[in-house]
PDB file of C-alpha atoms in Angstrom:
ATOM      1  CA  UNK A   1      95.151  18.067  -3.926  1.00  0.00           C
ATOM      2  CA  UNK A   2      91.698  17.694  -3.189  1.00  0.00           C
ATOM      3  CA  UNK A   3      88.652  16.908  -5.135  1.00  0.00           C
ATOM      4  CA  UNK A   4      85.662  19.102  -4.268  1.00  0.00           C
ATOM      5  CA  UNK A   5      81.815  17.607  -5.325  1.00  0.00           C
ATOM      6  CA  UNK A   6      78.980  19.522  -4.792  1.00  0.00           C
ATOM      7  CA  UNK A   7      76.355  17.984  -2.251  1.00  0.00           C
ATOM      8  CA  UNK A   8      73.663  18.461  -4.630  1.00  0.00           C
ATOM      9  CA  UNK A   9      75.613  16.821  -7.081  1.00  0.00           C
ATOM     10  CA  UNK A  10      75.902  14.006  -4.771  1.00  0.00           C
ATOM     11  CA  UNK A  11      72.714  14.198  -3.847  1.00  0.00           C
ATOM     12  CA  UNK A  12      71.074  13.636  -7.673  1.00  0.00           C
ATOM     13  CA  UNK A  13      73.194  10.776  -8.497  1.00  0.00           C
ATOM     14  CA  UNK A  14      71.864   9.004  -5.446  1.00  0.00           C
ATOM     15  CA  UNK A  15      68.444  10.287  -6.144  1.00  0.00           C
ATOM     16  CA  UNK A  16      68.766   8.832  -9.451  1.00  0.00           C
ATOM     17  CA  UNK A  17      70.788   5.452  -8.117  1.00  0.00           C
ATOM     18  CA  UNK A  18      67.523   5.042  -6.217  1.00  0.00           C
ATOM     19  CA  UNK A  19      65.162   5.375  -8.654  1.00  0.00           C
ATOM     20  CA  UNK A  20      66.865   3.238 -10.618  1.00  0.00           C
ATOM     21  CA  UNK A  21      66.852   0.401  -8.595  1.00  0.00           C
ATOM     22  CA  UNK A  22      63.117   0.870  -7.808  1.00  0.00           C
ATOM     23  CA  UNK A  23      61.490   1.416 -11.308  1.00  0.00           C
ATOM     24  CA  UNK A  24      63.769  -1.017 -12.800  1.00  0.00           C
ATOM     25  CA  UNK A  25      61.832  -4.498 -11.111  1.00  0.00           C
ATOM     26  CA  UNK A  26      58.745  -2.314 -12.058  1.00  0.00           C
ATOM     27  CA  UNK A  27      59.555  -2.092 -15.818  1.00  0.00           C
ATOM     28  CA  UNK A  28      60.665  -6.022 -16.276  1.00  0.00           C
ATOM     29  CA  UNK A  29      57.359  -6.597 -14.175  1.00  0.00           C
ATOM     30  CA  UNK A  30      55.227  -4.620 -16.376  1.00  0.00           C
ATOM     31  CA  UNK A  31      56.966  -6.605 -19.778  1.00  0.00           C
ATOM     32  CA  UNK A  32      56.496 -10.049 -18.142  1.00  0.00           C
ATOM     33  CA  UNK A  33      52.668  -9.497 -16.904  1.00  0.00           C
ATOM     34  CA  UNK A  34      49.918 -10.573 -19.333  1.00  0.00           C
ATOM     35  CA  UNK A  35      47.311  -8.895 -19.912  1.00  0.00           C
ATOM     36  CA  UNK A  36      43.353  -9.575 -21.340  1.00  0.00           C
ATOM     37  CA  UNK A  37      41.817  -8.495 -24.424  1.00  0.00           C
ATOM     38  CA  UNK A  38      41.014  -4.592 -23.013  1.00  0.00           C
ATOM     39  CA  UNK A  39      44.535  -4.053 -21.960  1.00  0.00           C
ATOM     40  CA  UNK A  40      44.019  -4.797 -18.024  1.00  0.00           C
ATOM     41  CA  UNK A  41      46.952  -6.606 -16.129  1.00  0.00           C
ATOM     42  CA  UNK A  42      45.926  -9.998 -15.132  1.00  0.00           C
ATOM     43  CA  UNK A  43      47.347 -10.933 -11.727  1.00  0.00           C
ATOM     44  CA  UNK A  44      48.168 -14.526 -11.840  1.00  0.00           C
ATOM     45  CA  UNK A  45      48.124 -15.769  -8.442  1.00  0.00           C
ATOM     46  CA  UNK A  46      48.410 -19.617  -7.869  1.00  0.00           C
ATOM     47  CA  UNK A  47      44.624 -20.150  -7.461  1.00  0.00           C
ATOM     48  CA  UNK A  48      43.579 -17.810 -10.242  1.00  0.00           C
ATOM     49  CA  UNK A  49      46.167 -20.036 -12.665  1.00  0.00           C
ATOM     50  CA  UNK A  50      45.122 -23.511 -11.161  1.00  0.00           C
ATOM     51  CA  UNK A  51      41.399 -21.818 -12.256  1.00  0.00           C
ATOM     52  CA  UNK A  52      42.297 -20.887 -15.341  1.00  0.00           C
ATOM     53  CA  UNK A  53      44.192 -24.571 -16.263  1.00  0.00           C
ATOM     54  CA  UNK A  54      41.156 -26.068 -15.169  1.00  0.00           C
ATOM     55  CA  UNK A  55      39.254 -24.147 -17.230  1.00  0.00           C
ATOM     56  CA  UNK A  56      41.199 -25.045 -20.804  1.00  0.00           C
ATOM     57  CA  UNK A  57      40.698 -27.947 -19.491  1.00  0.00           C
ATOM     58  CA  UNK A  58      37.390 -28.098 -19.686  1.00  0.00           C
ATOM     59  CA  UNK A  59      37.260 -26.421 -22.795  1.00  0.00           C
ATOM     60  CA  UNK A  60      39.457 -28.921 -24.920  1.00  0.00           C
ATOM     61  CA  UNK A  61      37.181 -31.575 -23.424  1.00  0.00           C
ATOM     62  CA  UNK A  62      33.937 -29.786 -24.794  1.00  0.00           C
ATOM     63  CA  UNK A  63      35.821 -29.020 -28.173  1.00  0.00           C
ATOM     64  CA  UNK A  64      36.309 -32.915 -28.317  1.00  0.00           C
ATOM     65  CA  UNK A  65      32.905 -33.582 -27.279  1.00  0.00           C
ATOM     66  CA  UNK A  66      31.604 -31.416 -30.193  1.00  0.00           C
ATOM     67  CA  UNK A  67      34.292 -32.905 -32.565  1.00  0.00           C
ATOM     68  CA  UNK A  68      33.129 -36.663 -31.466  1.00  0.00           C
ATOM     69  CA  UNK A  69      29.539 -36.065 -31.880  1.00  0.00           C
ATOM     70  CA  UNK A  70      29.879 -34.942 -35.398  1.00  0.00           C
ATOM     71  CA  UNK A  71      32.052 -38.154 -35.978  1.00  0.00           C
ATOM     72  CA  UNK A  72      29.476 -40.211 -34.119  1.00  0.00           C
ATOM     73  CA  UNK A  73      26.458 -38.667 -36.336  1.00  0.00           C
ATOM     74  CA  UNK A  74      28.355 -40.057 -39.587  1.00  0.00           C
ATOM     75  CA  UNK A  75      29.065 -42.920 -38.381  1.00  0.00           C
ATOM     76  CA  UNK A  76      25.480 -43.633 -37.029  1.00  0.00           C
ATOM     77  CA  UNK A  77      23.895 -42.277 -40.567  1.00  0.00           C
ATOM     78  CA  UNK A  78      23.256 -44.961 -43.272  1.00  0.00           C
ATOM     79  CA  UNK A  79      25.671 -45.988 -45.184  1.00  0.00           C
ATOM     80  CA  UNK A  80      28.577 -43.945 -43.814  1.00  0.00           C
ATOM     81  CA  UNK A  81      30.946 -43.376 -46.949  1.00  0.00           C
ATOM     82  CA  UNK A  82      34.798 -44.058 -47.348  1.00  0.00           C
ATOM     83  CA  UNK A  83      36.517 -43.076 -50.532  1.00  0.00           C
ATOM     84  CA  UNK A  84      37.900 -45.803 -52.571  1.00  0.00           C
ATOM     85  CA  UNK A  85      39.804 -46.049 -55.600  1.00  0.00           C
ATOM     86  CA  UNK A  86      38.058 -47.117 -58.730  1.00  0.00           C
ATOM     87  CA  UNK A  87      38.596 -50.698 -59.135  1.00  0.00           C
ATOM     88  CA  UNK A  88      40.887 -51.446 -62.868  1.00  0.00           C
ATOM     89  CA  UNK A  89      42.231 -47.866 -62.824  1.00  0.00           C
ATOM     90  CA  UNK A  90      45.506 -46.274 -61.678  1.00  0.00           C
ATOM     91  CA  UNK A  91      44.825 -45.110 -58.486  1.00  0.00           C
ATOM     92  CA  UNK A  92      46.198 -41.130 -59.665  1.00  0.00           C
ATOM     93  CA  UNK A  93      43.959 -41.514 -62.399  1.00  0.00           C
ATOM     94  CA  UNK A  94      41.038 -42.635 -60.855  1.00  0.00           C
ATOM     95  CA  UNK A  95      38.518 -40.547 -59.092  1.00  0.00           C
ATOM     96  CA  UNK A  96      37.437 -42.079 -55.525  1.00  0.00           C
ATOM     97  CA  UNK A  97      33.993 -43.933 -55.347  1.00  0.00           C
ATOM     98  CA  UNK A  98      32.267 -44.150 -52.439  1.00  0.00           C
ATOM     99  CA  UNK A  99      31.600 -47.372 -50.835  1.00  0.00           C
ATOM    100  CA  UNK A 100      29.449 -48.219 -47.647  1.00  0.00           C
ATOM    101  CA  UNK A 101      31.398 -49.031 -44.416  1.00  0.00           C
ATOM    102  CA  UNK A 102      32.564 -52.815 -44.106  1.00  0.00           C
ATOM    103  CA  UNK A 103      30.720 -53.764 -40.682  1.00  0.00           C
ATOM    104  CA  UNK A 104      34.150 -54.640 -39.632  1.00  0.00           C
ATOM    105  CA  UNK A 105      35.587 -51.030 -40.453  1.00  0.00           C
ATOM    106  CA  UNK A 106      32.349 -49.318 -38.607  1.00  0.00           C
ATOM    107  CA  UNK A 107      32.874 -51.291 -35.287  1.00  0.00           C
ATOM    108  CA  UNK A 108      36.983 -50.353 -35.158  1.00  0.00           C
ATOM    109  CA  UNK A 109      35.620 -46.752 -35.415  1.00  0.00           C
ATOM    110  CA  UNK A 110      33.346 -47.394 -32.947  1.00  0.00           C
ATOM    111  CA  UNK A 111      36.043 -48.484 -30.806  1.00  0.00           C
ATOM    112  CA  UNK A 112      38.711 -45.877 -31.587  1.00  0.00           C
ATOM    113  CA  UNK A 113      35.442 -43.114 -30.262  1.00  0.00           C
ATOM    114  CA  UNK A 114      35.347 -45.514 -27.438  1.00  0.00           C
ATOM    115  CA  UNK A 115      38.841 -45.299 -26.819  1.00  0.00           C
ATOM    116  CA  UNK A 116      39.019 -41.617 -27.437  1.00  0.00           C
ATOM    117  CA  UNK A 117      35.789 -40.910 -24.672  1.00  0.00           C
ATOM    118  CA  UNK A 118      37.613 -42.811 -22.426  1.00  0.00           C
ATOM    119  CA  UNK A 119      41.433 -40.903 -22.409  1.00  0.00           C
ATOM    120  CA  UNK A 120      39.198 -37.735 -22.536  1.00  0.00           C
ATOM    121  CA  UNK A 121      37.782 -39.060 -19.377  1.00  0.00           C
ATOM    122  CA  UNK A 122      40.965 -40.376 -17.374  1.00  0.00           C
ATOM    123  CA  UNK A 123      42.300 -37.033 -18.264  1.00  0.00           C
ATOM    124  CA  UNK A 124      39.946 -34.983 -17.105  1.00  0.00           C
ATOM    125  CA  UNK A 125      39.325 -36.854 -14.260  1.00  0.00           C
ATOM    126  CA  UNK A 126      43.308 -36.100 -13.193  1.00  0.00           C
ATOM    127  CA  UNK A 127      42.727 -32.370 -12.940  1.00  0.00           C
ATOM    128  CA  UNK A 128      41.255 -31.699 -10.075  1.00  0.00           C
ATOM    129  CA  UNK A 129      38.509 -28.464  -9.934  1.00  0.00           C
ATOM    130  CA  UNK A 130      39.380 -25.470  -7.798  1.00  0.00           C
ATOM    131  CA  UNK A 131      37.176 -23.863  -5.200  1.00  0.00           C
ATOM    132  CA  UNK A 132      34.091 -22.432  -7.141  1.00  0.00           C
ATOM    133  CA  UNK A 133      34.187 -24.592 -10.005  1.00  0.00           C
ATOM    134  CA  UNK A 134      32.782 -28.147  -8.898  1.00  0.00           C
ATOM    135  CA  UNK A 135      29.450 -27.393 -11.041  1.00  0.00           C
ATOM    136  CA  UNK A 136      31.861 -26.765 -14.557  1.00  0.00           C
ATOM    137  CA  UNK A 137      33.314 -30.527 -13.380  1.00  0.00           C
ATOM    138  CA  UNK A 138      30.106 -31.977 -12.332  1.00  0.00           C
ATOM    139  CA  UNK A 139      28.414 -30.680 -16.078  1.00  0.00           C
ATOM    140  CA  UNK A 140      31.750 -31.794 -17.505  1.00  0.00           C
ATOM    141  CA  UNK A 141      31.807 -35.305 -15.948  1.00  0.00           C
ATOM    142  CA  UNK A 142      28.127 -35.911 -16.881  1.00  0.00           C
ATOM    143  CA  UNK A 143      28.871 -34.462 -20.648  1.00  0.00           C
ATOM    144  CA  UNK A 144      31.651 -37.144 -20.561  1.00  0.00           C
ATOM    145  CA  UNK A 145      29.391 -40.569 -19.385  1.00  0.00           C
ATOM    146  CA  UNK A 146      26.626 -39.254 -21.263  1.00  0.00           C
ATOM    147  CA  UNK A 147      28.619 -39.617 -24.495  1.00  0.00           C
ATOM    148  CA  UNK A 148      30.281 -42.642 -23.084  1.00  0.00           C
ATOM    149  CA  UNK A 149      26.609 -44.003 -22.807  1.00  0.00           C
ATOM    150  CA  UNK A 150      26.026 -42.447 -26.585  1.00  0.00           C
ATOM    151  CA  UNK A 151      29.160 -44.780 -27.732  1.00  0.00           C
ATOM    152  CA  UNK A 152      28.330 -48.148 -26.296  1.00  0.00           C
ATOM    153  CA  UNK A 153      25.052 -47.699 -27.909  1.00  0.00           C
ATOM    154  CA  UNK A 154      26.309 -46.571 -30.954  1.00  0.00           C
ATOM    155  CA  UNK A 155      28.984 -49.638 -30.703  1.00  0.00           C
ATOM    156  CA  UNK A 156      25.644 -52.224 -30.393  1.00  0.00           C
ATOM    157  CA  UNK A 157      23.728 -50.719 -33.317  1.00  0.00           C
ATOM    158  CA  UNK A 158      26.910 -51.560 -35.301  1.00  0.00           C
ATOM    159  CA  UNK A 159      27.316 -54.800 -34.477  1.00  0.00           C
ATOM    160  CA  UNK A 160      23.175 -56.002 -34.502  1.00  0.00           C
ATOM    161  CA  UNK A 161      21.312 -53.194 -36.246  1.00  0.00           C
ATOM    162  CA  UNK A 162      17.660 -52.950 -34.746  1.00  0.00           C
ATOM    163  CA  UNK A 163      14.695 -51.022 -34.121  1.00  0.00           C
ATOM    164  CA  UNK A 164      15.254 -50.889 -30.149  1.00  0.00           C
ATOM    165  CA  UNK A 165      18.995 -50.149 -30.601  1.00  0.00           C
ATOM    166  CA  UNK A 166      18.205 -46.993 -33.087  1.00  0.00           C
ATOM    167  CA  UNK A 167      15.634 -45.964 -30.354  1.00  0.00           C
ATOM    168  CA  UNK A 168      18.119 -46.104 -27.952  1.00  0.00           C
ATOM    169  CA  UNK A 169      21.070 -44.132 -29.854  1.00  0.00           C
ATOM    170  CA  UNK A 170      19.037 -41.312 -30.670  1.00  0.00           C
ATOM    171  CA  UNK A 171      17.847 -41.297 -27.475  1.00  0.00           C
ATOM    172  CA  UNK A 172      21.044 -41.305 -26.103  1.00  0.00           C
ATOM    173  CA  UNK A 173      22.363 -39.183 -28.723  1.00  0.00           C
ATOM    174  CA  UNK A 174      19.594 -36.646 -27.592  1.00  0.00           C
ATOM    175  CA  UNK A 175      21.235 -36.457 -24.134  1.00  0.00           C
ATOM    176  CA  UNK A 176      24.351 -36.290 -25.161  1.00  0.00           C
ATOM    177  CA  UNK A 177      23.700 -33.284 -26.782  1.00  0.00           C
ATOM    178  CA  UNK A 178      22.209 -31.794 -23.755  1.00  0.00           C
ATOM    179  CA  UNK A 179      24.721 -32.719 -21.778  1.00  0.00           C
ATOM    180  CA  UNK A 180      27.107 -30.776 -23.979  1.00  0.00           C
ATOM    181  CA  UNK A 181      25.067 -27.637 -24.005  1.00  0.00           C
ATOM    182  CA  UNK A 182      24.511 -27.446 -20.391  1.00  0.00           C
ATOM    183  CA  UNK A 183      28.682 -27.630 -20.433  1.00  0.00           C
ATOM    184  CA  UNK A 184      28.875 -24.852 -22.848  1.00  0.00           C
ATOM    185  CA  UNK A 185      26.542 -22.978 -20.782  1.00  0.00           C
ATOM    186  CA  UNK A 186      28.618 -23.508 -17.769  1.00  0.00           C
ATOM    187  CA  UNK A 187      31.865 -22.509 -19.680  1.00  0.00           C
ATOM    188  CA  UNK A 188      30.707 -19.612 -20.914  1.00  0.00           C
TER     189      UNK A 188
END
């Protein structure tokens, strides 16, 4: 007994066997590949990730930036306020007053910004920049010492508040500020 099968038969399973196997890579390649805001594929090569990294990088370090100089404002504006409990009443009860700062309590948050600058730094300093973006690092670096410059003055007003020492951190709060916006400007 024999089994007969038409060639062209034959000929559209293997057709189909074929296409199969090609389209099928194809379709888990088109579900795994991201893609931008207006739909395009992004190709992700090993330089263009390495670019990208660098670039969140640089991002969460201007983020902080901005996030530190608003911290470093308060604390340089007279008195900075803490919310205490109203002394004699139950502390649910109670709405908070606001007290000035201890000098003791203004200099640890000094230190914790100082601290803060500084991991920002070493971290940032452990990425290194891909071809074509040594001017986002070189804006970023200088954004980084500028506030670190900002901070140790903003540490010495704290601890001997003077003329010469406000001069010098709003001066070097000035900078700072320009510092950031040139690395916004190169982020963007």
């Amino acid at each position: 007994m024999e089994i007969e099968i038409e060639r062209s038969w034959i000929a559209r399973v293997l057709a189909a066997l074929a296409a199969l196997l090609l389209l099928a890579p194809m379709g888990v390649g088109l579900v795994v590949t991201p893609y931008d805001a207006s739909g395009r594929a992004i190709l992700l090569s090993r330089d263009l990730l390495e670019a990208r990294a660098f670039l969140e990088e640089a991002r969460r370090v201007q983020l902080a930036l901005s996030e530190l100089d608003r911290e470093m404002e308060a604390l340089a504006s007279a008195p900075a306020l803490l919310p205490t409990p109203h002394p004699g009443a139950p502390a649910a009860a109670a709405p908070p007053v606001a007290r000035p700062m201890t000098l003791l309590e203004r200099t640890r948050e000094a230190s914790r910004i100082l601290r803060r600058l500084q991991e920002l730094a070493v971290g940032f300093e452990g990425r290194p920049a891909p071809a074509g973006l040594e001017p986002a690092r070189e804006r970023a670096r200088a954004a980084l010492q500028a506030f670190a410059r900002r901070g140790t003055a903003l540490a010495d007003y704290l601890a001997v508040p003077t003329p010469e020492g406000w001069e010098r951190l709003r001066a070097e709060a000035e900078a700072s500020r320009k510092a950031l916006r040139d690395l916004e400007e190169a982020l963007r």
